[in-house]
């Protein structure tokens, strides 16, 4: 069924059908113009011979006709194919080379096909039966052996031709399909890569002016534009975070100085303290944006070193276990392997800390959180599973976007950057990040190539 | 305590000056690198608070190297808008005793200044003692009023850090950096829970708790009385 949904399959199927229809038409025409022509010629010969013999009969009567039939049968011309029979009114043979006529329908007045017995056996023939004025019966025929032979040859040629055409068509359509698939896959690979965030990918194509080259260069131009826009956006947010941090820091310092000088009983204290908290939240957002852009710039990769993922995960679990227990929930850490990866201990700690804090915040209380480290197919696996309500399917794809927050969690404190940081740090480690609803619960799975 | 501040941002300098003066210290502020260098070399200081980005594109770290080349013996805390761990490591390598990313709260700075200036208990010691609390650093055993208290290794490090900074406020950030050696900013009260676990072991069944919470700042381990 999946075949029929493929445009390629439908195009190829159409192509095969069209080609076979063409071959069929050509074969039919060929058949009619060869075997058909020969059988029409046979009919003409029968008609001519009939007219000739009837003419002889009219001129010379029965004896003349008998003489002429004998002459025709002995003149070494067409003797293998011509068939004559002259019967008198009592049904006795007067002349001719047909041996038996009991099976012949002698009442018909049309050209017809019938098996005719001659000395060397039955022959499939075409015959014309004439009733002469003296009620004698004249049968003129021609064997269809040549016609049948030709028919056989033509049919065989057509079959063989058809077979070749079918093979060539199938082979051709296979090559055609493969070519199209290759071209489409090149584009597909790039679009998948780009949608996964690798904006640097471009479609490779041969120089030329075919449709694929045009589409490929248009897609590349579009990606260039998107990359420029993305960089501009990132640059802008980066610059905003950076440039606003300094003045905000000054405002913060001024407020804090004011707080120090103020009388502890001043009613403004509360407002100043509130302003400081809000400024700190804002600064936290800026800090996170800068962390993400730092990760995306890849600078941090220089400090990568071989790390024991299970050891780092164990440490962070140990660090968070008390606060999770204090909330009435439960944290379990399992390491079935001890994979080493190229990484940054601090960044991996942030990744796991973010995931644990998310589980604690969104999975409800009490919940059960299981952190596992394992190794499979050259990849180190780190997964965090909770027993909470999971994430609405529609939101799964968006949760790593900047400032994205689920409708159900908007009332909780947070800024929607935690998972963006996780995603950028995982990407920095050349890892993959997946979210699965496990009904109940959410499982976050990180795979990083082993060192 | 005589504190020298080399910082070109007047608002930040003002905050530090006000705060330190209120805490009873003597403060001198230099707004540029050259006057800062003069002051640092020709007067005596207990602590230097140095901004990394100074006017005229002077890197505070270069200034620090110049100062350290000719004069040592006072701790230095580096302030910087560059917050990444890399920059922090660079700052510590250049001779800084601590590194604080801007913007910061004054309490955080004060706690760090106190931690690097008045080391109340020598590092070479084998025993830390606060009232009737004794930490044996060699056997890594803890006694309160003569009774052995069983602690996890990490709890011991936490208590050791508090004891080494006896009487001084340590912030949550300082605890995470020094006890767990991580620099991120937890969004939950995870440090508080560790402290309360420790407290339940150390201060249990006693009328004289040693571990205290300082609102808005951090924790302090101090003698009763």
XYZ file of C-alpha atoms in Angstrom:
676
model
C 0.000 0.000 0.000
C 2.899 2.253 0.766
C 3.991 1.800 -2.867
C 0.861 3.500 -4.138
C 1.428 6.491 -1.926
C 4.820 7.053 -3.526
C 4.677 9.560 -6.367
C 7.726 7.900 -7.850
C 5.987 4.547 -7.945
C 2.950 6.064 -9.633
C 5.069 7.860 -12.219
C 7.027 4.711 -12.993
C 3.841 2.644 -13.167
C 2.336 5.132 -15.615
C 5.492 5.075 -17.662
C 5.485 1.269 -17.871
C 1.777 1.193 -18.828
C 2.258 3.821 -21.537
C 5.241 2.050 -23.033
C 3.517 -1.349 -23.098
C 0.421 0.222 -24.706
C 2.644 1.709 -27.409
C 4.355 -1.607 -28.033
C 0.953 -3.354 -28.239
C -0.367 -0.859 -30.785
C 2.728 -1.153 -32.939
C 2.548 -4.961 -32.782
C -1.111 -4.991 -33.826
C -0.390 -2.774 -36.808
C 2.549 -4.959 -37.759
C 0.439 -8.089 -37.516
C -2.364 -6.687 -39.643
C 0.076 -5.478 -42.273
C 1.947 -8.775 -42.595
C -0.123 -11.861 -41.775
C -3.359 -9.987 -42.606
C -2.004 -8.902 -45.980
C -1.034 -12.455 -46.885
C -4.448 -13.820 -46.009
C -6.145 -11.113 -48.068
C -3.860 -12.052 -50.950
C -4.904 -15.689 -50.607
C -8.543 -14.616 -50.905
C -7.696 -12.631 -54.017
C -5.962 -15.649 -55.578
C -8.981 -17.814 -54.859
C -11.267 -15.257 -56.465
C -9.027 -14.922 -59.525
C -8.702 -18.687 -59.971
C -12.459 -19.058 -59.560
C -13.201 -16.443 -62.182
C -10.667 -18.050 -64.505
C -12.174 -21.534 -64.142
C -15.762 -20.348 -64.447
C -14.718 -18.496 -67.600
C -13.248 -21.732 -69.003
C -16.425 -23.584 -68.099
C -18.563 -21.045 -69.885
C -16.388 -21.221 -72.991
C -15.590 -24.928 -73.137
C -18.110 -26.621 -70.879
C -17.422 -29.409 -68.450
C -14.591 -31.093 -70.469
C -12.778 -27.784 -70.828
C -13.035 -27.224 -67.063
C -11.677 -30.705 -66.291
C -8.756 -30.154 -68.668
C -8.000 -26.776 -67.162
C -8.062 -28.141 -63.588
C -5.645 -30.927 -64.553
C -3.434 -28.381 -66.284
C -3.382 -26.147 -63.236
C -2.530 -29.067 -60.982
C 0.341 -30.127 -63.212
C 1.873 -26.792 -64.202
C 4.350 -26.773 -61.284
C 2.959 -23.461 -60.096
C 1.598 -23.207 -56.542
C 0.835 -26.905 -56.576
C 1.482 -27.220 -52.877
C -1.108 -24.650 -51.988
C -3.824 -24.798 -54.685
C -6.818 -27.049 -54.199
C -9.513 -27.822 -56.733
C -12.483 -30.151 -56.822
C -15.158 -30.627 -59.452
C -18.150 -32.792 -58.572
C -21.006 -33.818 -60.833
C -24.615 -33.738 -59.747
C -24.359 -37.220 -58.256
C -21.520 -36.103 -56.022
C -18.842 -37.953 -57.997
C -15.444 -36.387 -58.423
C -14.681 -35.320 -61.991
C -11.382 -33.593 -61.345
C -9.203 -32.084 -58.618
C -6.743 -32.905 -55.875
C -9.131 -32.989 -52.943
C -9.522 -36.566 -51.780
C -12.458 -36.383 -49.475
C -15.306 -33.874 -49.375
C -17.750 -35.460 -46.954
C -16.720 -32.938 -44.319
C -17.034 -29.951 -46.570
C -20.079 -27.760 -46.422
C -20.906 -27.532 -50.111
C -23.997 -25.376 -49.736
C -22.212 -22.216 -48.630
C -21.567 -19.468 -51.110
C -18.896 -17.679 -49.207
C -15.207 -17.870 -48.582
C -14.735 -20.038 -45.566
C -12.084 -21.932 -43.732
C -12.217 -25.675 -43.519
C -9.957 -28.718 -43.153
C -9.412 -30.139 -46.569
C -8.169 -33.697 -47.128
C -5.577 -34.216 -49.785
C -3.349 -37.160 -50.486
C -0.800 -36.043 -47.973
C -3.376 -35.470 -45.275
C -5.555 -32.683 -43.962
C -4.703 -29.079 -44.697
C -6.240 -26.044 -43.051
C -7.508 -24.150 -46.066
C -9.699 -21.399 -47.337
C -12.217 -22.496 -49.883
C -14.841 -21.065 -52.191
C -17.693 -23.327 -53.314
C -19.380 -22.566 -56.655
C -22.491 -24.237 -57.937
C -22.246 -24.278 -61.712
C -25.325 -23.864 -63.968
C -25.408 -27.652 -64.671
C -25.525 -28.228 -60.886
C -21.961 -29.462 -60.834
C -19.996 -28.178 -57.842
C -16.639 -26.469 -58.190
C -14.461 -25.997 -55.095
C -11.471 -23.643 -55.336
C -9.153 -23.428 -52.362
C -5.758 -22.454 -51.089
C -4.027 -23.958 -48.103
C -3.422 -21.546 -45.292
C -0.085 -23.131 -44.466
C 1.961 -20.127 -45.614
C -0.369 -17.735 -43.900
C -0.236 -19.771 -40.733
C 3.532 -20.021 -40.957
C 3.808 -16.281 -41.347
C 1.292 -15.739 -38.572
C 3.462 -17.910 -36.343
C 6.602 -16.034 -37.259
C 4.957 -12.659 -36.714
C 3.374 -13.703 -33.410
C 6.647 -15.125 -32.201
C 8.431 -11.913 -33.181
C 5.792 -9.910 -31.392
C 6.080 -12.074 -28.279
C 9.857 -11.775 -28.256
C 9.647 -8.065 -29.001
C 7.107 -7.663 -26.231
C 9.327 -9.550 -23.811
C 12.326 -7.392 -24.678
C 10.231 -4.270 -24.436
C 8.973 -5.383 -21.009
C 12.497 -6.119 -19.769
C 13.855 -2.845 -21.121
C 10.917 -0.938 -19.700
C 11.320 -2.459 -16.273
C 15.081 -1.963 -16.282
C 14.669 1.563 -17.596
C 12.027 2.447 -15.073
C 14.176 0.996 -12.289
C 17.120 3.156 -13.357
C 14.809 6.139 -13.757
C 13.349 5.568 -10.304
C 16.807 5.202 -8.793
C 18.002 8.390 -10.427
C 14.982 10.325 -9.188
C 15.324 8.804 -5.738
C 18.987 9.754 -5.558
C 18.225 13.335 -6.509
C 15.301 13.504 -4.081
C 17.280 11.848 -1.290
C 20.039 14.439 -1.603
C 17.422 17.128 -1.006
C 15.661 15.081 1.685
C 18.899 14.519 3.643
C 19.606 18.220 3.698
C 16.108 19.216 4.764
C 16.142 16.623 7.559
C 19.539 17.857 8.713
C 18.398 21.454 8.637
C 15.208 20.724 10.535
C 17.355 19.023 13.170
C 19.237 22.271 13.541
C 22.280 21.710 11.358
C 21.856 24.865 9.329
C 25.205 24.577 7.587
C 24.113 21.650 5.350
C 23.631 22.365 1.663
C 22.316 20.283 -1.244
C 25.118 19.013 -3.471
C 24.360 19.018 -7.173
C 26.175 18.747 -10.480
C 26.680 21.961 -12.361
C 24.065 22.211 -15.036
C 20.697 23.590 -15.783
C 18.409 20.627 -15.216
C 15.362 20.916 -12.969
C 17.063 19.271 -10.010
C 20.044 21.592 -10.228
C 17.640 24.525 -10.283
C 15.662 23.264 -7.286
C 18.882 22.425 -5.412
C 20.364 25.859 -5.955
C 17.064 27.477 -4.976
C 16.917 25.408 -1.778
C 20.519 26.358 -1.020
C 19.748 30.015 -1.554
C 16.765 29.665 0.783
C 18.938 27.984 3.430
C 21.553 30.729 3.120
C 18.818 33.248 3.766
C 17.465 31.287 6.747
C 20.947 30.923 8.200
C 21.595 34.634 7.848
C 18.280 35.406 9.541
C 18.937 32.892 12.327
C 22.400 34.274 12.936
C 21.017 37.787 12.979
C 18.354 36.751 15.508
C 20.863 34.955 17.669
C 23.332 37.768 17.371
C 20.633 40.219 18.356
C 19.501 38.224 21.390
C 23.109 37.682 22.348
C 23.906 41.372 22.046
C 20.761 42.322 23.971
C 21.607 39.906 26.752
C 25.162 41.135 26.850
C 24.514 44.836 26.590
C 21.543 44.918 28.932
C 23.382 42.962 31.570
C 25.781 45.787 32.367
C 23.152 48.530 32.893
C 20.934 46.077 34.756
C 23.924 45.271 36.942
C 24.317 48.992 37.628
C 20.645 49.366 38.529
C 21.001 46.349 40.753
C 24.071 47.830 42.450
C 22.346 51.173 42.960
C 19.278 49.532 44.493
C 21.450 47.384 46.710
C 23.441 50.437 47.867
C 20.157 52.204 48.609
C 19.034 49.222 50.627
C 22.211 49.438 52.707
C 21.766 53.106 53.510
C 18.054 52.972 54.196
C 16.586 52.801 57.612
C 15.543 49.165 58.209
C 12.050 50.401 58.983
C 11.677 52.283 55.675
C 8.492 51.170 53.901
C 10.359 51.319 50.564
C 12.550 48.356 51.544
C 9.934 45.848 50.458
C 9.664 47.420 47.009
C 13.407 47.598 46.583
C 13.802 43.971 47.589
C 11.060 42.988 45.151
C 12.766 44.965 42.373
C 16.036 43.178 43.147
C 14.371 39.760 42.918
C 12.839 40.649 39.569
C 16.139 42.009 38.247
C 17.827 38.785 39.332
C 15.228 36.752 37.411
C 15.847 38.837 34.313
C 19.597 38.491 34.733
C 19.066 34.733 35.058
C 17.318 34.710 31.658
C 20.153 36.718 30.079
C 22.692 34.397 31.637
C 20.921 31.392 30.118
C 20.714 33.000 26.679
C 24.425 33.674 26.822
C 25.097 30.107 27.933
C 23.133 28.774 24.965
C 24.918 30.991 22.467
C 28.232 30.075 24.008
C 27.344 26.400 23.555
C 26.152 26.957 19.999
C 29.364 28.754 19.128
C 31.142 25.546 20.190
C 33.874 27.367 22.141
C 33.413 25.129 25.147
C 34.358 22.047 23.124
C 38.006 23.002 23.568
C 37.818 22.045 27.221
C 36.425 18.576 26.484
C 38.155 15.674 28.150
C 37.385 11.974 28.619
C 34.661 11.750 31.232
C 33.071 8.912 33.131
C 29.405 9.629 32.440
C 28.187 7.273 35.182
C 30.420 9.017 37.739
C 29.142 12.502 36.827
C 25.525 11.291 36.783
C 26.052 9.535 40.120
C 27.433 12.724 41.674
C 24.548 14.843 40.460
C 22.014 12.254 41.619
C 23.682 12.208 45.020
C 23.511 16.012 45.033
C 19.784 16.095 44.204
C 18.669 13.033 46.142
C 18.095 14.884 49.467
C 15.921 17.614 47.942
C 13.897 15.045 46.006
C 13.385 12.925 49.140
C 12.477 16.066 51.065
C 9.654 16.676 48.571
C 8.350 13.174 49.327
C 9.514 11.810 45.976
C 12.022 9.132 45.183
C 15.180 9.127 43.075
C 16.847 5.965 41.852
C 20.167 5.841 40.004
C 21.216 2.800 37.977
C 24.395 2.431 35.940
C 24.588 -0.764 33.909
C 27.824 0.334 32.237
C 30.606 2.833 32.674
C 30.844 4.584 29.309
C 33.461 7.277 28.745
C 32.651 10.224 26.545
C 34.449 13.357 25.396
C 32.767 16.051 27.381
C 32.648 18.819 29.926
C 31.776 17.766 33.464
C 30.151 21.080 34.316
C 27.925 21.124 31.226
C 26.807 17.515 31.703
C 26.015 18.320 35.305
C 23.846 21.215 34.112
C 22.064 18.887 31.665
C 21.190 16.330 34.326
C 20.445 18.997 36.947
C 17.963 20.652 34.575
C 16.248 17.360 33.821
C 16.006 16.441 37.510
C 14.689 19.871 38.433
C 12.109 19.604 35.638
C 11.006 16.185 36.882
C 10.739 17.543 40.396
C 8.797 20.569 39.198
C 6.426 19.042 36.663
C 6.012 15.357 37.547
C 3.889 16.058 40.611
C 4.392 14.827 44.139
C 5.177 12.248 45.148
C 6.878 10.960 42.023
C 9.471 8.396 41.191
C 12.482 9.456 39.138
C 14.833 6.898 37.634
C 18.175 7.948 36.178
C 20.027 5.319 34.173
C 23.394 5.213 32.467
C 24.059 2.465 29.960
C 25.990 1.787 26.822
C 24.828 0.454 23.450
C 26.203 0.485 19.900
C 29.080 2.797 20.703
C 26.815 5.340 22.363
C 26.590 6.270 26.001
C 22.974 6.493 27.165
C 21.715 8.765 29.870
C 18.012 8.676 30.581
C 15.797 10.369 33.115
C 12.352 8.831 33.555
C 9.665 10.160 35.831
C 6.230 8.944 36.836
C 4.481 12.235 36.123
C 1.829 13.114 33.561
C 4.274 13.454 30.647
C 4.038 16.164 28.026
C 1.126 16.708 25.604
C 2.096 15.050 22.305
C 1.609 18.312 20.431
C 4.166 20.020 22.639
C 6.842 17.310 22.395
C 8.480 18.862 19.366
C 8.515 22.351 20.750
C 9.777 21.861 24.270
C 13.377 22.675 23.448
C 12.442 25.978 21.793
C 13.449 29.190 23.515
C 10.878 30.418 26.037
C 8.458 27.573 25.232
C 6.211 26.639 28.121
C 3.376 24.128 28.210
C -0.047 25.590 28.949
C -0.257 23.315 31.959
C 2.947 24.682 33.485
C 2.687 28.394 32.783
C 1.709 29.126 36.360
C 4.917 27.550 37.705
C 8.093 29.601 38.083
C 10.510 29.236 35.197
C 11.555 30.875 32.000
C 11.280 28.180 29.332
C 15.022 28.083 28.720
C 16.029 25.016 30.746
C 15.448 22.479 27.978
C 16.908 24.856 25.376
C 20.109 24.762 27.399
C 19.900 20.977 27.701
C 19.413 20.685 23.930
C 22.314 22.980 23.115
C 24.669 21.218 25.548
C 23.685 17.794 24.231
C 24.261 19.024 20.674
C 27.653 20.377 21.735
C 28.504 16.821 22.823
C 27.322 15.579 19.408
C 24.553 13.732 21.177
C 20.861 13.229 20.513
C 18.009 14.212 22.789
C 14.617 12.474 22.707
C 11.475 12.802 24.741
C 9.018 9.932 25.088
C 5.729 9.786 26.897
C 5.735 6.456 28.675
C 2.130 6.634 29.959
C 2.518 7.325 32.742
C 5.571 9.493 32.829
C 8.137 11.116 30.646
C 11.444 9.601 29.621
C 14.196 11.876 28.425
C 16.878 9.993 26.562
C 20.324 11.333 25.719
C 22.784 9.445 23.555
C 26.358 10.635 23.250
C 29.076 8.910 21.195
C 31.543 7.075 23.419
C 35.130 8.286 23.467
C 40.597 45.717 56.930
C 42.039 47.879 54.158
C 40.344 47.173 50.849
C 41.438 48.460 47.434
C 38.854 48.487 44.672
C 39.991 48.904 41.062
C 36.740 49.261 39.136
C 35.741 51.783 36.472
C 31.994 51.348 36.818
C 31.042 54.000 39.360
C 27.766 52.344 40.405
C 29.411 49.004 41.097
C 32.329 50.673 42.864
C 29.883 52.670 44.950
C 28.003 49.530 45.981
C 31.180 47.787 47.087
C 32.415 50.888 48.874
C 29.150 51.435 50.750
C 28.857 47.792 51.706
C 32.419 47.345 52.870
C 32.393 50.632 54.777
C 29.219 49.555 56.541
C 30.901 46.247 57.406
C 33.590 48.304 59.123
C 36.350 48.223 56.547
C 38.486 50.993 55.065
C 37.934 51.363 51.338
C 39.841 53.120 48.558
C 38.402 53.166 45.029
C 40.509 53.586 41.857
C 38.610 54.139 38.620
C 41.455 53.352 36.222
C 44.362 50.945 35.843
C 47.325 53.289 36.326
C 46.149 54.849 39.573
C 45.123 51.372 40.699
C 48.610 50.042 40.011
C 50.197 52.898 42.010
C 47.896 52.409 44.959
C 48.341 48.648 44.935
C 52.135 48.845 44.879
C 52.810 51.721 47.264
C 50.315 51.151 50.030
C 49.480 48.109 52.139
C 46.220 46.232 51.597
C 44.355 43.321 53.100
C 42.390 42.590 49.930
C 42.272 43.765 46.320
C 38.983 43.769 44.406
C 39.842 43.997 40.741
C 37.592 44.440 37.701
C 38.701 42.589 34.581
C 37.590 45.161 32.045
C 39.204 48.486 32.716
C 39.138 51.691 30.653
C 41.458 51.806 27.653
C 40.891 48.110 27.027
C 43.216 47.149 29.835
C 42.719 43.552 30.833
C 42.528 43.363 34.608
C 44.424 40.085 34.440
C 47.463 41.838 32.920
C 47.320 44.433 35.659
C 47.119 41.638 38.220
C 50.224 39.984 36.797
C 52.118 43.290 36.994
C 51.068 43.749 40.617
C 51.833 40.145 41.587
C 55.254 40.374 39.976
C 56.291 43.079 42.427
C 54.134 42.558 45.448
C 52.420 39.558 46.980
C 50.879 38.691 50.292
C 47.342 39.987 49.870
C 44.414 38.085 48.403
C 42.751 39.223 45.190
C 39.172 38.772 44.067
C 38.438 39.304 40.373
C 35.149 40.742 39.136
C 34.145 40.136 35.542
C 31.256 40.357 33.118
C 32.738 37.254 31.476
C 30.912 34.539 33.351
C 32.050 31.336 31.674
C 34.025 28.719 33.544
C 36.933 29.130 31.122
C 37.307 32.776 32.059
C 37.066 31.918 35.698
C 39.880 29.379 35.423
C 41.948 31.974 33.518
C 41.412 34.467 36.321
C 42.468 32.020 39.027
C 45.577 31.060 37.033
C 46.568 34.712 36.686
C 46.832 34.921 40.477
C 43.295 35.631 41.621
C 42.129 33.941 44.817
C 38.501 34.054 43.739
C 36.503 35.098 40.699
C 33.017 36.553 40.786
C 30.870 37.074 37.708
C 29.004 40.364 37.343
C 26.375 41.246 38.230
C 26.603 39.908 41.767
C 24.918 40.640 45.052
C 26.991 42.407 47.648
C 26.420 39.616 50.186
C 28.022 37.162 47.774
C 31.061 39.427 47.381
C 31.344 40.074 51.103
C 31.208 36.371 51.935
C 33.925 35.669 49.401
C 36.116 38.510 50.624
C 35.817 37.229 54.172
C 36.539 33.688 53.088
C 39.772 34.602 51.330
C 41.013 37.113 53.914
C 40.575 35.757 57.385
C 41.351 32.096 57.292
C 40.389 31.355 60.869
C 41.807 27.843 60.972
C 45.105 27.014 59.296
C 44.898 24.620 56.371
C 47.746 22.464 57.580
C 45.919 21.512 60.743
C 44.747 17.955 61.364
C 41.857 18.905 63.569
C 39.128 21.538 63.351
C 37.378 22.548 66.546
C 34.265 24.681 67.035
C 32.988 24.588 70.596
C 32.371 20.920 71.350
C 32.413 19.939 67.652
C 35.641 18.251 66.588
C 36.570 17.223 63.046
C 39.476 14.794 62.798
C 40.734 15.474 59.260
C 42.996 12.410 59.121
C 40.501 9.767 60.167
C 37.642 11.903 58.800
C 35.633 11.401 61.967
C 33.337 13.905 63.633
C 32.574 14.209 67.345
C 30.050 16.431 69.028
C 30.380 16.581 72.814
C 32.564 13.491 72.658
C 29.995 11.439 70.719
C 30.952 10.074 67.311
C 28.658 11.299 64.522
C 28.440 9.246 61.355
C 28.572 11.393 58.203
C 28.589 10.602 54.504
C 31.863 11.636 52.768
C 30.116 14.599 51.116
C 28.559 15.667 54.421
C 31.995 15.603 55.959
C 33.348 17.888 53.219
C 30.418 20.243 53.720
C 31.000 20.405 57.438
C 34.750 20.770 56.917
C 34.212 23.754 54.616
C 31.861 25.382 57.117
C 34.317 24.736 59.939
C 37.265 26.138 58.033
C 35.216 29.315 57.552
C 34.032 29.319 61.125
C 32.152 32.453 62.061
C 31.924 33.637 58.432
C 28.930 33.521 56.186
C 29.313 31.148 53.266
C 26.896 31.474 50.356
C 25.126 28.629 48.587
C 27.229 29.355 45.523
C 30.436 29.038 47.523
C 29.284 25.730 48.961
C 28.443 24.323 45.535
C 31.794 25.484 44.154
C 33.911 24.246 47.029
C 32.131 21.143 48.279
C 30.741 19.756 45.031
C 33.016 21.618 42.618
C 30.185 22.679 40.330
C 29.457 26.223 39.195
C 25.893 26.100 37.950
C 22.968 27.755 39.594
C 20.456 25.231 40.984
C 16.854 26.404 40.700
C 15.786 24.445 43.773
C 16.751 24.734 47.418
C 19.009 21.728 47.072
C 21.854 23.218 49.170
C 19.428 24.096 51.974
C 18.284 20.491 52.141
C 21.879 19.282 52.403
C 22.469 21.775 55.213
C 19.322 20.697 57.032
C 20.393 17.040 56.777
C 23.765 17.957 58.187
C 22.126 20.042 60.870
C 19.913 17.127 61.891
C 23.064 15.109 62.565
C 25.250 17.805 64.126
C 22.765 19.900 66.050
C 20.358 17.143 66.997
C 19.389 16.990 70.681
C 21.422 20.067 71.575
C 20.470 23.414 73.030
C 23.353 25.119 71.271
C 23.030 24.777 67.510
C 26.223 25.565 65.593
C 24.896 25.842 62.037
C 22.845 28.969 61.380
C 21.014 30.264 58.338
C 21.691 33.902 57.421
C 18.639 35.195 55.573
C 19.353 36.280 52.045
C 23.022 35.358 52.294
C 23.857 31.800 53.272
C 24.959 29.782 56.246
C 27.387 30.141 59.053
C 28.970 27.686 61.464
C 29.775 29.582 64.633
C 30.521 29.148 68.297
C 27.770 29.509 70.768
C 28.214 32.570 73.016
